[in-house]
Amino acid sequence: MDFNEIEKLISTLKKNLEVIENNGVVEPETKIDALTFNKNVEEIKKRLYSTTDEGSFFKNVFNTEDYYENISSYLEQTNKSLYYKIEKAGVSLKANQNLQESLTNISNIMQILVAEYQIQNKKKKKSIFSRSGDTAMIRGLLAELMELQNRMNKILHLDSQIVSNVVLENFKTIYTFFYNCIRVAKQRGDELLLVEIAGITDKIIEMIRPVLSGKSLKTNELIYHYLIYELRELKAYAIGEDLA
């Protein structure tokens, strides 16, 4: 990829970002605080852990001879329902995915440009001819890419806040259903179903993760840390993943 191609990419991304940034979506208010969420989670777990099976309704509807088809089909419906609610709340999942891919591409391009900048600097020291034009161009491109990167991260952060709130509103249903699905899959020794459940849980986690602004813990993000932890714990229950 040459400098002209990178400039064209930057121009295209700027236009796309302007459309997304002006879509009228605003930062949502969290409808539940961390303390209440933790209390609700404890109640859900207490109810689930106090029984040795998945309950008569779940058993009659899902834990039949066609258990895999029944559960897999309803998992897909649950996923679609969640995606519909997310879209309704203002997040385009397709645009979000494209944005994440663009962010990865930008990161890769920046790494290449930094490497090229270092090469040009070494050449400059060895040559009597100035290559300052190339290094200046690279610095300019890097500055524009960093600006785009920041704008994309802000959009993804907002999207993930919206996604997180949708998941929080539906957490009891999601957790209870997934937990019982895992319980049945383990009873049946069905590793394929366990992997499928873990995969869906992981997708939800990845949509939420950008809401966390960094390594430092912010008070207003505490509930999102708890939410991700509970989903990771659910995934670990399915496939034995280490939470450390």
Coordinates of C-alpha atoms in Angstrom, one line a residue:
M1 CA 0.0 0.0 0.0
D2 CA 1.5 3.4 -1.1
F3 CA 1.0 6.8 0.4
N4 CA -1.7 7.7 -2.2
E5 CA -3.8 4.6 -1.3
I6 CA -3.5 5.5 2.4
E7 CA -4.7 9.0 1.7
K8 CA -7.7 7.7 -0.2
L9 CA -8.5 5.3 2.6
I10 CA -8.3 8.2 5.2
S11 CA -10.6 10.3 3.0
T12 CA -13.2 7.5 2.7
L13 CA -13.1 6.7 6.4
K14 CA -13.6 10.4 7.3
K15 CA -16.7 10.5 5.2
N16 CA -18.1 7.3 6.7
L17 CA -17.3 8.5 10.3
E18 CA -19.2 11.8 9.7
V19 CA -22.3 9.8 8.8
I20 CA -22.0 7.6 11.9
E21 CA -21.2 10.6 14.2
N22 CA -24.2 12.5 13.1
N23 CA -26.8 9.7 13.5
G24 CA -28.3 11.2 16.6
V25 CA -27.4 8.4 19.0
V26 CA -26.6 9.7 22.5
E27 CA -24.9 8.1 25.5
P28 CA -27.5 6.0 27.4
E29 CA -28.2 6.2 31.1
T30 CA -27.4 3.0 33.0
K31 CA -30.8 1.7 34.3
I32 CA -29.3 -0.4 37.1
D33 CA -26.4 0.3 39.5
A34 CA -23.6 -2.1 40.3
L35 CA -24.9 -3.0 43.8
T36 CA -28.4 -3.9 42.5
F37 CA -26.9 -5.9 39.6
N38 CA -24.8 -7.9 42.0
K39 CA -27.7 -8.5 44.3
N40 CA -29.9 -9.7 41.3
V41 CA -27.1 -12.0 40.1
E42 CA -26.7 -13.6 43.5
E43 CA -30.5 -14.3 43.6
I44 CA -30.4 -15.8 40.1
K45 CA -27.4 -18.0 41.0
K46 CA -29.0 -19.0 44.3
R47 CA -32.1 -20.2 42.5
L48 CA -30.2 -22.0 39.8
Y49 CA -27.7 -23.7 42.2
S50 CA -30.4 -24.8 44.6
T51 CA -31.8 -27.3 42.0
T52 CA -30.2 -30.4 40.6
D53 CA -31.8 -30.2 37.2
E54 CA -33.0 -27.5 34.7
G55 CA -36.6 -27.4 35.8
S56 CA -39.7 -29.1 34.4
F57 CA -40.6 -26.5 31.8
F58 CA -37.1 -26.5 30.3
K59 CA -36.9 -30.3 30.5
N60 CA -40.2 -30.8 28.7
V61 CA -39.5 -28.2 26.0
F62 CA -35.7 -28.6 25.4
N63 CA -34.3 -31.7 27.0
T64 CA -36.0 -34.2 24.7
E65 CA -34.6 -36.6 22.1
D66 CA -34.1 -33.6 19.8
Y67 CA -32.5 -31.6 22.5
Y68 CA -29.6 -30.3 20.3
E69 CA -31.9 -29.0 17.6
N70 CA -34.3 -27.5 20.1
I71 CA -31.6 -25.8 22.1
S72 CA -29.5 -24.7 19.1
S73 CA -32.6 -23.3 17.4
Y74 CA -33.6 -21.3 20.5
L75 CA -30.1 -20.1 21.0
E76 CA -30.2 -18.6 17.5
Q77 CA -33.6 -17.0 18.3
T78 CA -32.3 -15.6 21.5
N79 CA -29.3 -14.2 19.6
K80 CA -31.5 -12.6 16.9
S81 CA -33.8 -11.1 19.6
L82 CA -30.8 -9.6 21.4
Y83 CA -29.4 -8.2 18.1
Y84 CA -32.9 -6.8 17.2
K85 CA -33.0 -5.0 20.6
I86 CA -29.5 -3.6 20.1
E87 CA -30.3 -2.3 16.6
K88 CA -33.6 -0.8 17.9
A89 CA -31.5 1.0 20.6
G90 CA -29.5 2.7 17.9
V91 CA -26.5 0.4 17.2
S92 CA -26.0 -0.9 13.6
L93 CA -24.2 -4.2 14.2
K94 CA -23.0 -4.3 10.6
A95 CA -21.5 -0.7 10.9
N96 CA -20.0 -1.7 14.2
Q97 CA -18.3 -4.7 12.7
N98 CA -17.0 -2.7 9.8
L99 CA -15.7 -0.1 12.2
Q100 CA -13.8 -2.7 14.2
E101 CA -12.3 -4.1 11.0
S102 CA -11.3 -0.6 9.9
L103 CA -9.7 0.0 13.3
T104 CA -7.6 -3.2 13.0
N105 CA -6.6 -2.1 9.4
I106 CA -5.6 1.3 10.7
S107 CA -3.5 -0.2 13.5
N108 CA -1.7 -2.4 10.9
I109 CA -1.1 0.5 8.6
M110 CA 0.3 2.6 11.4
Q111 CA 2.7 -0.2 12.3
I112 CA 3.9 -0.3 8.7
L113 CA 4.3 3.5 8.5
V114 CA 6.3 3.6 11.8
A115 CA 8.6 0.9 10.4
E116 CA 8.9 2.8 7.1
Y117 CA 9.7 6.0 9.1
Q118 CA 12.5 4.3 10.9
I119 CA 13.9 3.0 7.6
Q120 CA 13.8 6.4 6.0
N121 CA 15.5 8.0 9.0
K122 CA 18.3 5.4 8.8
K123 CA 18.7 6.1 5.0
K124 CA 18.8 9.8 5.7
K125 CA 21.7 9.4 8.0
K126 CA 23.6 7.4 5.4
S127 CA 22.8 9.5 2.3
I128 CA 23.9 13.0 1.3
F129 CA 20.4 13.5 -0.2
S130 CA 17.5 14.6 2.0
R131 CA 14.5 12.3 2.4
S132 CA 12.7 14.7 4.7
G133 CA 9.7 14.8 2.2
D134 CA 9.0 11.1 2.8
T135 CA 9.3 11.3 6.6
A136 CA 7.1 14.5 6.7
M137 CA 4.5 12.6 4.7
I138 CA 4.6 9.7 7.0
R139 CA 4.3 11.9 10.1
G140 CA 1.3 13.6 8.5
L141 CA -0.4 10.3 7.7
L142 CA 0.2 8.9 11.2
A143 CA -1.3 12.1 12.7
E144 CA -4.5 11.7 10.6
L145 CA -4.7 7.9 11.3
M146 CA -4.4 8.6 15.1
E147 CA -7.2 11.1 14.9
L148 CA -9.4 8.6 13.0
Q149 CA -8.4 5.9 15.6
N150 CA -9.6 8.2 18.4
R151 CA -12.9 9.0 16.7
M152 CA -13.6 5.3 16.0
N153 CA -12.8 4.3 19.6
K154 CA -15.3 6.9 20.8
I155 CA -18.0 5.5 18.5
L156 CA -17.2 1.9 19.6
H157 CA -17.3 3.0 23.2
L158 CA -20.8 4.5 22.8
D159 CA -22.0 1.5 20.9
S160 CA -20.8 -0.8 23.6
Q161 CA -22.5 1.3 26.3
I162 CA -25.8 0.8 24.4
V163 CA -25.1 -2.9 23.9
S164 CA -24.2 -3.3 27.6
N165 CA -27.5 -1.7 28.7
V166 CA -29.5 -4.0 26.4
V167 CA -27.7 -7.0 27.9
L168 CA -28.2 -5.7 31.4
E169 CA -31.9 -5.4 30.8
N170 CA -32.1 -9.0 29.5
F171 CA -29.4 -10.5 31.8
K172 CA -31.7 -12.6 33.9
T173 CA -33.3 -14.3 30.8
I174 CA -29.9 -14.8 29.1
Y175 CA -28.1 -16.1 32.1
T176 CA -30.9 -18.5 33.2
F177 CA -31.4 -19.9 29.7
F178 CA -27.7 -20.3 28.9
Y179 CA -27.0 -21.9 32.3
N180 CA -29.7 -24.5 31.8
C181 CA -28.5 -25.1 28.3
I182 CA -25.0 -25.8 29.6
R183 CA -26.4 -28.0 32.3
V184 CA -28.2 -30.2 29.7
A185 CA -25.2 -30.2 27.4
K186 CA -23.0 -31.5 30.3
Q187 CA -25.6 -34.1 31.2
R188 CA -25.6 -35.3 27.6
G189 CA -21.8 -35.0 27.3
D190 CA -22.3 -32.8 24.3
E191 CA -19.1 -30.8 23.8
L192 CA -20.3 -29.4 20.5
L193 CA -23.3 -27.7 22.2
L194 CA -21.0 -26.4 25.0
V195 CA -18.7 -24.8 22.4
E196 CA -21.7 -23.3 20.6
I197 CA -23.0 -21.7 23.9
A198 CA -19.5 -20.5 24.8
G199 CA -19.1 -19.0 21.3
I200 CA -22.4 -17.0 21.6
T201 CA -21.4 -15.8 25.1
D202 CA -18.0 -14.7 23.8
K203 CA -19.6 -12.6 21.0
I204 CA -21.7 -10.8 23.6
I205 CA -18.6 -10.1 25.7
E206 CA -16.7 -8.8 22.7
M207 CA -19.5 -6.3 21.9
I208 CA -19.4 -5.1 25.4
R209 CA -15.7 -4.9 26.0
P210 CA -15.0 -1.5 24.3
V211 CA -17.1 0.1 27.0
L212 CA -14.1 -0.2 29.3
S213 CA -11.9 2.8 28.7
G214 CA -8.6 1.2 29.8
K215 CA -6.7 -0.7 32.5
S216 CA -7.7 1.7 35.2
L217 CA -11.1 1.1 36.9
K218 CA -13.6 4.0 36.7
T219 CA -16.5 4.1 39.1
N220 CA -19.1 4.6 36.4
E221 CA -17.8 1.6 34.5
L222 CA -17.9 -0.8 37.5
I223 CA -21.1 -2.4 36.5
Y224 CA -19.7 -3.2 33.0
H225 CA -16.8 -5.0 34.7
Y226 CA -19.2 -7.0 36.7
L227 CA -21.3 -7.8 33.6
I228 CA -18.3 -9.0 31.7
Y229 CA -17.1 -11.1 34.6
E230 CA -20.5 -12.8 35.0
L231 CA -20.6 -13.6 31.3
R232 CA -17.0 -14.9 31.4
E233 CA -17.9 -17.0 34.4
L234 CA -20.8 -18.5 32.3
K235 CA -18.5 -19.2 29.5
A236 CA -16.0 -20.8 31.9
Y237 CA -18.8 -23.0 33.2
A238 CA -19.4 -24.2 29.6
I239 CA -15.8 -24.9 28.5
G240 CA -13.7 -24.7 31.7
E241 CA -11.9 -21.5 30.7
D242 CA -9.5 -20.0 33.4
L243 CA -10.9 -16.7 34.6
A244 CA -7.5 -15.5 36.0

